Coordinates of C-alpha atoms in Angstrom, one line a residue:
Chain A
M1 CA 37.1 1.8 -29.1
P2 CA 38.6 5.0 -29.6
E3 CA 41.7 3.6 -27.3
A4 CA 44.5 2.4 -29.4
A5 CA 46.6 1.3 -26.5
P6 CA 45.1 -0.9 -23.8
T7 CA 44.9 0.9 -20.6
R8 CA 47.2 -0.4 -17.4
L9 CA 44.0 0.5 -15.4
P10 CA 43.3 -3.0 -14.7
D11 CA 47.0 -4.1 -13.9
I12 CA 47.4 -1.4 -11.5
L13 CA 44.2 -1.6 -9.8
G14 CA 44.8 -5.4 -9.4
R15 CA 48.3 -5.2 -7.9
H16 CA 47.1 -2.4 -5.5
Q17 CA 43.9 -3.1 -4.9
Q18 CA 44.0 -3.6 -1.0
E19 CA 45.7 -0.4 -0.5
I20 CA 43.4 1.5 -2.8
L21 CA 40.8 -0.1 -1.1
D22 CA 42.0 1.1 2.3
D23 CA 42.9 4.5 1.4
W24 CA 39.6 5.0 -0.3
L25 CA 37.7 3.6 2.9
K26 CA 40.0 6.2 4.8
L27 CA 39.0 8.9 2.6
Q28 CA 35.2 7.9 2.6
A29 CA 35.1 7.7 6.4
E30 CA 36.5 11.3 6.7
T31 CA 33.9 12.6 4.0
F32 CA 31.0 10.6 5.5
S33 CA 32.0 10.8 9.3
R34 CA 28.6 12.8 10.0
R35 CA 26.7 9.8 8.2
R36 CA 28.2 6.9 10.0
D37 CA 24.4 6.8 11.6
L38 CA 23.0 5.8 8.2
I39 CA 25.5 3.3 6.9
S40 CA 27.5 0.7 8.8
D41 CA 31.2 0.7 8.3
E42 CA 30.8 -3.2 7.5
E43 CA 28.2 -2.4 4.6
L44 CA 30.4 0.6 3.3
K45 CA 33.7 -1.7 3.1
Q46 CA 31.7 -4.5 1.3
Q47 CA 30.2 -2.1 -1.0
S48 CA 33.5 -0.5 -1.9
A49 CA 35.5 -4.0 -2.3
S50 CA 32.7 -5.1 -4.6
F51 CA 32.9 -2.1 -6.8
L52 CA 36.5 -2.0 -6.9
Q53 CA 36.5 -5.6 -8.0
G54 CA 34.0 -5.1 -10.8
L55 CA 35.8 -1.9 -11.9
R56 CA 38.8 -3.9 -12.4
S57 CA 37.3 -6.9 -14.3
A58 CA 35.1 -4.6 -16.3
A59 CA 38.1 -2.2 -17.3
A60 CA 40.0 -5.3 -18.5
T61 CA 37.8 -6.0 -21.1
D62 CA 36.1 -2.8 -22.3
L63 CA 36.6 0.7 -21.7
D64 CA 33.0 2.0 -22.7
P65 CA 31.0 2.4 -19.6
R66 CA 27.9 2.0 -21.5
G67 CA 29.1 -1.3 -22.7
P68 CA 27.8 -4.8 -21.9
A69 CA 31.1 -5.5 -19.9
W70 CA 30.0 -2.7 -17.6
Q71 CA 26.5 -4.1 -16.8
G72 CA 27.5 -5.7 -13.7
V73 CA 29.2 -2.8 -12.1
R74 CA 26.1 -0.6 -13.4
D75 CA 23.9 -2.9 -11.7
L76 CA 25.9 -2.8 -8.6
L77 CA 25.8 0.9 -8.2
G78 CA 22.1 0.8 -9.1
E79 CA 21.4 -1.0 -6.3
I80 CA 23.9 0.8 -4.1
S81 CA 22.0 4.1 -4.9
T82 CA 18.7 2.5 -4.5
S83 CA 19.7 1.7 -0.9
R84 CA 20.9 5.0 0.1
V85 CA 18.2 6.5 -1.4
R86 CA 16.1 4.8 1.3
Q87 CA 18.8 5.2 4.0
G88 CA 18.6 8.8 3.2
F89 CA 21.6 10.2 1.8
S90 CA 21.7 13.4 -0.6
P91 CA 22.3 12.9 -4.1
S92 CA 25.7 14.3 -4.0
E93 CA 26.6 11.9 -1.1
T94 CA 25.6 8.9 -3.4
A95 CA 27.7 10.3 -6.0
T96 CA 30.8 11.1 -3.9
F97 CA 31.0 7.4 -3.3
V98 CA 32.2 7.0 -6.8
F99 CA 34.1 10.2 -7.1
S100 CA 36.2 9.7 -4.0
L101 CA 37.6 6.8 -5.5
K102 CA 39.5 9.5 -7.8
Q103 CA 42.1 10.6 -5.1
P104 CA 43.5 7.2 -3.9
L105 CA 43.7 5.9 -7.5
F106 CA 45.2 9.2 -8.9
A107 CA 47.9 8.8 -6.2
R108 CA 48.5 5.2 -7.1
L109 CA 48.7 6.0 -10.8
N110 CA 51.1 8.9 -10.0
R111 CA 53.4 6.5 -8.4
E112 CA 53.4 3.8 -11.0
L113 CA 53.7 5.8 -13.9
A114 CA 56.0 8.9 -12.4
S115 CA 58.6 8.0 -15.4
D116 CA 56.0 8.4 -18.3
T117 CA 54.1 11.5 -17.9
R118 CA 52.3 10.8 -21.3
A119 CA 51.0 7.5 -20.1
L120 CA 50.2 9.2 -16.8
A121 CA 47.9 11.9 -18.6
E122 CA 46.3 9.3 -20.6
E123 CA 45.5 6.9 -17.5
T124 CA 44.5 9.8 -15.6
W125 CA 42.0 10.7 -18.4
T126 CA 40.6 7.0 -18.8
A127 CA 40.1 6.8 -15.2
T128 CA 38.2 10.1 -15.0
R129 CA 36.2 9.5 -18.0
L130 CA 34.9 6.1 -16.4
L131 CA 34.4 7.4 -13.0
D132 CA 32.5 10.3 -14.0
A133 CA 29.9 8.2 -16.1
L134 CA 29.5 5.9 -13.2
G135 CA 29.3 8.6 -10.8
L136 CA 26.6 10.3 -12.8
H137 CA 24.9 6.6 -13.2
T138 CA 24.6 6.9 -9.4
T139 CA 22.7 10.1 -9.4
E140 CA 20.4 9.0 -12.3
V141 CA 19.3 6.0 -10.5
Y142 CA 19.2 7.9 -7.5
Q143 CA 16.9 10.4 -9.1
R144 CA 14.8 7.6 -10.6
G145 CA 14.5 6.1 -7.1
R146 CA 13.1 9.3 -5.9
E147 CA 10.7 9.7 -8.7
Q148 CA 9.3 6.1 -8.0
V149 CA 8.6 7.1 -4.5
I150 CA 6.9 10.3 -5.8
V151 CA 4.5 8.3 -8.2
R152 CA 3.7 5.6 -5.6
Q153 CA 2.8 8.4 -3.1
Q154 CA 0.6 10.2 -5.7
Q155 CA -1.5 7.3 -6.3
D156 CA -1.7 6.2 -2.5
L157 CA -3.0 10.0 -2.2
L158 CA -5.5 9.5 -5.0
E159 CA -6.7 6.4 -3.3
L160 CA -6.9 7.8 0.3
S161 CA -8.3 10.9 -0.6
T162 CA -11.7 9.7 -2.2
P163 CA -13.5 7.6 0.5
V164 CA -17.3 7.0 0.3
V165 CA -18.9 6.6 3.3
E166 CA -22.5 5.4 4.2
L167 CA -24.1 7.8 6.6
W168 CA -27.2 6.3 6.8
E169 CA -29.3 3.5 5.3
G170 CA -29.7 4.7 2.0
V171 CA -27.5 7.6 2.4
L172 CA -23.6 8.2 0.9
A173 CA -21.5 10.9 1.7
L174 CA -18.4 11.7 -0.2
P175 CA -16.1 14.3 1.7
L176 CA -13.6 15.8 -0.9
I177 CA -10.5 17.0 0.5
G178 CA -8.1 18.8 -1.7
T179 CA -7.8 20.1 -5.3
L180 CA -10.2 18.4 -7.9
D181 CA -8.4 17.9 -11.3
S182 CA -9.7 16.0 -14.1
S183 CA -8.0 12.5 -13.1
R184 CA -9.3 12.8 -9.4
T185 CA -12.8 13.8 -10.6
Q186 CA -12.9 10.3 -12.5
V187 CA -11.7 8.3 -9.6
V188 CA -14.3 10.1 -7.3
M189 CA -17.0 9.6 -9.8
E190 CA -16.3 5.6 -10.2
S191 CA -16.0 5.0 -6.7
L192 CA -19.1 7.0 -5.9
L193 CA -21.2 5.6 -8.8
Q194 CA -19.6 1.9 -7.7
Q195 CA -20.5 2.4 -4.3
I196 CA -24.5 3.6 -5.2
V197 CA -24.6 0.2 -6.9
D198 CA -23.4 -1.8 -4.1
T199 CA -25.4 0.0 -1.1
K200 CA -28.4 1.0 -3.4
A201 CA -28.2 4.3 -1.9
G202 CA -30.8 6.8 -3.3
V203 CA -29.0 10.1 -1.8
A204 CA -25.4 11.1 -2.1
I205 CA -23.8 14.1 -0.3
I206 CA -20.9 15.6 -1.8
D207 CA -19.3 17.7 0.8
I208 CA -16.6 19.9 -0.5
T209 CA -15.5 21.8 2.8
G210 CA -12.1 20.2 2.1
V211 CA -11.8 21.7 -1.5
P212 CA -9.7 25.0 -1.3
T213 CA -10.7 26.5 -4.4
V214 CA -13.7 26.2 -6.6
D215 CA -13.4 27.5 -10.3
T216 CA -15.5 26.8 -13.5
L217 CA -13.4 23.6 -14.3
V218 CA -14.0 21.9 -10.7
A219 CA -17.8 23.3 -10.8
Q220 CA -17.9 21.2 -14.2
H221 CA -16.7 18.3 -12.7
L222 CA -18.9 18.4 -9.7
L223 CA -21.8 18.8 -12.1
K224 CA -20.4 15.9 -14.3
T225 CA -20.8 13.7 -11.1
V226 CA -24.1 14.9 -10.3
A227 CA -25.4 14.2 -13.7
A228 CA -23.8 10.8 -13.6
A229 CA -25.5 9.9 -10.3
R230 CA -28.8 11.4 -11.3
L231 CA -28.5 9.0 -14.4
M232 CA -28.4 6.0 -12.1
G233 CA -31.2 7.2 -10.0
A234 CA -29.4 8.7 -7.1
D235 CA -29.8 12.2 -6.0
C236 CA -26.8 14.4 -5.0
I237 CA -27.0 17.2 -2.6
I238 CA -23.5 19.5 -2.6
S239 CA -22.8 20.6 1.0
G240 CA -19.9 22.4 2.6
I241 CA -20.1 25.7 0.4
R242 CA -18.1 28.2 2.3
P243 CA -18.9 31.7 2.2
Q244 CA -16.1 32.6 -0.2
I245 CA -16.9 29.7 -2.4
A246 CA -20.5 30.7 -2.8
Q247 CA -19.0 34.5 -3.9
T248 CA -16.5 32.7 -6.5
I249 CA -19.3 30.5 -7.9
V250 CA -21.6 33.5 -8.3
H251 CA -18.8 35.8 -9.8
L252 CA -17.8 33.3 -12.1
G253 CA -20.9 32.9 -13.4
V254 CA -21.1 29.2 -12.7
D255 CA -24.8 27.7 -13.1
L256 CA -25.4 24.8 -10.4
G257 CA -28.5 24.3 -12.1
D258 CA -31.1 22.8 -10.1
V259 CA -28.4 20.9 -7.9
V260 CA -29.5 21.0 -4.1
T261 CA -26.7 22.8 -2.3
K262 CA -26.5 23.2 1.6
S263 CA -23.9 25.1 3.6
S264 CA -23.3 22.3 6.1
L265 CA -23.2 18.5 6.0
A266 CA -25.3 18.3 8.8
D267 CA -28.2 20.4 6.7
A268 CA -27.8 17.9 3.5
L269 CA -28.0 14.9 6.0
T270 CA -31.4 16.3 7.6
I271 CA -32.5 16.8 3.9
A272 CA -31.6 13.5 2.8
L273 CA -33.2 11.9 5.5
N274 CA -36.4 13.7 5.1
R275 CA -36.5 12.4 1.4
A276 CA -35.8 9.0 2.8
G277 CA -38.8 9.1 5.2
W278 CA -36.8 9.0 8.2
V279 CA -37.6 11.1 11.4
V280 CA -35.2 11.6 13.9
T281 CA -36.5 12.3 17.5
R282 CA -34.9 13.3 20.8
T283 CA -36.0 11.1 23.7
A284 CA -34.6 13.1 26.4
P285 CA -34.5 17.0 26.8
G286 CA -31.5 17.7 25.4
Q287 CA -28.5 19.3 27.4
A288 CA -26.8 20.9 24.4
A289 CA -27.5 24.4 23.4
R290 CA -29.6 24.5 20.4
Chain B
M1 CA -35.7 -9.3 -37.2
E2 CA -35.1 -9.4 -33.8
R3 CA -37.3 -7.4 -31.6
I4 CA -36.9 -6.1 -27.6
P5 CA -40.2 -7.4 -25.9
I6 CA -42.4 -4.7 -24.7
L7 CA -44.4 -6.1 -21.3
R8 CA -47.6 -4.8 -20.2
M9 CA -48.0 -4.5 -16.4
G10 CA -51.2 -2.7 -15.2
S11 CA -51.2 0.5 -16.9
F12 CA -47.5 0.6 -17.4
L13 CA -45.1 -0.8 -20.1
L14 CA -41.9 -2.3 -19.0
V15 CA -38.8 -2.9 -21.4
T16 CA -36.2 -4.5 -20.5
I17 CA -33.0 -4.5 -22.8
Q18 CA -31.3 -7.9 -22.6
V19 CA -29.1 -7.7 -25.8
D20 CA -26.7 -5.6 -27.4
M21 CA -28.4 -2.5 -28.6
H22 CA -27.7 -1.7 -32.2
D23 CA -29.1 1.2 -34.1
R24 CA -31.9 -0.6 -36.2
L25 CA -33.2 -2.4 -32.7
A26 CA -33.2 0.9 -31.0
L27 CA -35.4 2.5 -34.0
A28 CA -37.8 -0.5 -34.2
L29 CA -38.0 -0.5 -30.2
Q30 CA -38.8 3.5 -30.6
D31 CA -41.7 2.4 -33.3
D32 CA -43.0 -0.6 -31.4
L33 CA -43.1 1.3 -27.9
M34 CA -45.1 4.3 -29.6
G35 CA -47.7 2.3 -31.0
R36 CA -48.1 0.1 -28.0
I37 CA -48.6 3.3 -25.7
R38 CA -51.3 4.1 -27.9
E39 CA -52.7 0.9 -28.0
T40 CA -52.6 0.3 -24.4
R41 CA -53.1 3.8 -23.3
A42 CA -50.4 3.2 -20.9
R43 CA -49.4 5.7 -18.3
G44 CA -46.0 5.2 -18.1
V45 CA -43.0 3.4 -19.5
L46 CA -40.3 1.6 -17.5
I47 CA -37.2 1.0 -19.5
D48 CA -34.4 -1.4 -17.6
I49 CA -30.9 -1.1 -19.1
S50 CA -29.3 -3.1 -16.0
A51 CA -27.9 -5.6 -18.9
L52 CA -26.4 -2.6 -21.2
D53 CA -22.9 -2.2 -20.7
V54 CA -22.2 -0.3 -23.7
V55 CA -23.8 2.8 -25.2
D56 CA -22.8 5.2 -27.9
S57 CA -24.0 8.6 -28.5
F58 CA -26.7 7.4 -30.9
I59 CA -28.4 5.0 -28.2
G60 CA -27.9 7.7 -25.7
R61 CA -29.9 10.2 -27.8
M62 CA -32.4 7.5 -28.5
I63 CA -33.6 6.9 -24.7
G64 CA -33.8 10.6 -24.6
N65 CA -36.0 10.7 -27.6
I66 CA -38.3 7.7 -26.4
A67 CA -38.9 9.6 -23.3
A68 CA -39.6 12.8 -24.9
M69 CA -41.9 11.0 -27.3
A70 CA -43.7 9.1 -24.9
R71 CA -44.3 12.3 -22.7
V72 CA -46.0 13.7 -26.0
L73 CA -48.4 10.5 -25.7
D74 CA -49.1 11.5 -22.2
A75 CA -46.7 8.5 -20.6
D76 CA -44.1 9.1 -18.0
T77 CA -40.7 7.5 -18.6
V78 CA -38.5 5.9 -16.1
V79 CA -35.1 5.0 -17.0
T80 CA -33.8 2.2 -14.4
G81 CA -30.4 0.4 -13.5
M82 CA -28.1 2.1 -15.5
R83 CA -24.4 0.9 -14.9
P84 CA -21.5 3.4 -13.9
A85 CA -19.7 3.3 -16.8
V86 CA -22.8 4.1 -18.8
A87 CA -23.6 7.0 -16.8
I88 CA -20.0 8.1 -16.9
T89 CA -20.3 7.6 -20.8
L90 CA -23.2 9.4 -21.1
V91 CA -22.2 12.5 -19.2
E92 CA -18.8 12.6 -21.1
L93 CA -20.9 12.8 -24.2
G94 CA -22.8 15.4 -22.8
L95 CA -25.9 13.5 -22.9
S96 CA -27.3 13.9 -19.3
L97 CA -31.0 13.0 -20.4
P98 CA -32.6 16.1 -18.8
G99 CA -36.3 15.4 -17.9
V100 CA -36.0 11.6 -18.0
R101 CA -36.7 10.0 -14.6
T102 CA -34.0 7.4 -13.3
A103 CA -34.2 5.0 -10.5
L104 CA -31.6 2.4 -9.4
D105 CA -33.7 -0.8 -9.9
V106 CA -37.1 -1.7 -11.6
E107 CA -38.8 -1.9 -8.0
R108 CA -37.9 1.9 -7.5
G109 CA -38.7 2.8 -10.7
M110 CA -42.1 0.8 -10.4
K111 CA -42.7 3.2 -7.3
L112 CA -41.9 6.2 -9.1
L113 CA -44.2 5.6 -11.6
T114 CA -47.1 4.9 -9.6
D115 CA -46.5 7.6 -7.5
G116 CA -46.2 9.7 -10.5
T117 CA -49.8 11.2 -10.2
Q118 CA -48.8 12.8 -7.2
P119 CA -47.4 16.4 -7.8
P120 CA -43.6 16.7 -8.5
D121 CA -41.4 17.2 -5.3
Q122 CA -39.7 20.4 -4.6
R123 CA -36.6 19.3 -6.7
G124 CA -37.6 21.4 -9.7
R125 CA -36.1 19.5 -12.1
R126 CA -39.0 17.1 -12.3
A127 CA -41.2 20.0 -13.3
R128 CA -42.1 19.9 -16.8

């Protein structure tokens, strides 16, 4: 430990715990007055008290905020930050929870050590160092919580965005929405092929109406999917090709080979039904304009 | 040495691969199959690989080769029952087996073969 003299922080914290807590809570109430809707006074008070308690006992054993003695405090702060992420606090508001302790604590140190400026400077520095490290820790945990949310949402999105639907007996449709990248193509391909096995479908329609752009890479991914389905014995039709996309495909020199393409899903379904030997007839004279 | 049985069904030959394919087995199958096609004057060959869950580039190429050789001997080849994982592997290896006909199961494969005398449909890739 770099500190030669033991700090008087835990002693001061212990003797004035209640006062510091009261001052701190008052300060937080002022800072967070507009955040009352997110967290109750009772919860804030309880969190503040247990943090102060933890700070005191940890500072009594060790002054390295990364050391094992501080594990309890770090865990507590981790919990607080995670719950604040969910409650909708911003990162600076979360970190301010720790930083706002400085003012009441320094005021107390000032009063206690007024006679000894050297000790005062020393203790102030120690307290600043500890609180800064802990405040940064809350920000880190906050960030990690956010990242976990993002990763989870990405996975959800990946699963949600690749449904395979059975349009007719033996006809599957795969409406693709969003950009196709390698990992998504993999998921799309796997779910389509599995569905082909499960339903024994002979035709699969890949609808790319919702795919914003088709470049050489996306086209290659599509062709791979078509080739894999063909290997399993199912034919693929690509539908939903918008005029701009048709132009892009030709300008890029992408060769779609002998894959059947249709401009709309309805056309593709007609072809698929034809191939399967279905005939769709209308029994009543139609009212709809044709 | 173990061999893969080749069954005769009318004017077609039926091969079901039930064991792990290794290279020598594949080569033996190729030899046997060509011999049988000549012997029986088979019009078509159906290879069922629904039990095959691992392929490598060699086996993939063998399947393509067998189909091409059978064609030289005037027999159609249909590969049936390929698993999704196998299909993905072959595509990733760049072996999309052009010219090999495929079907979901043996029943549909047989239908493809029996209908094989009819002209190929409008899909183009069936044209040889």
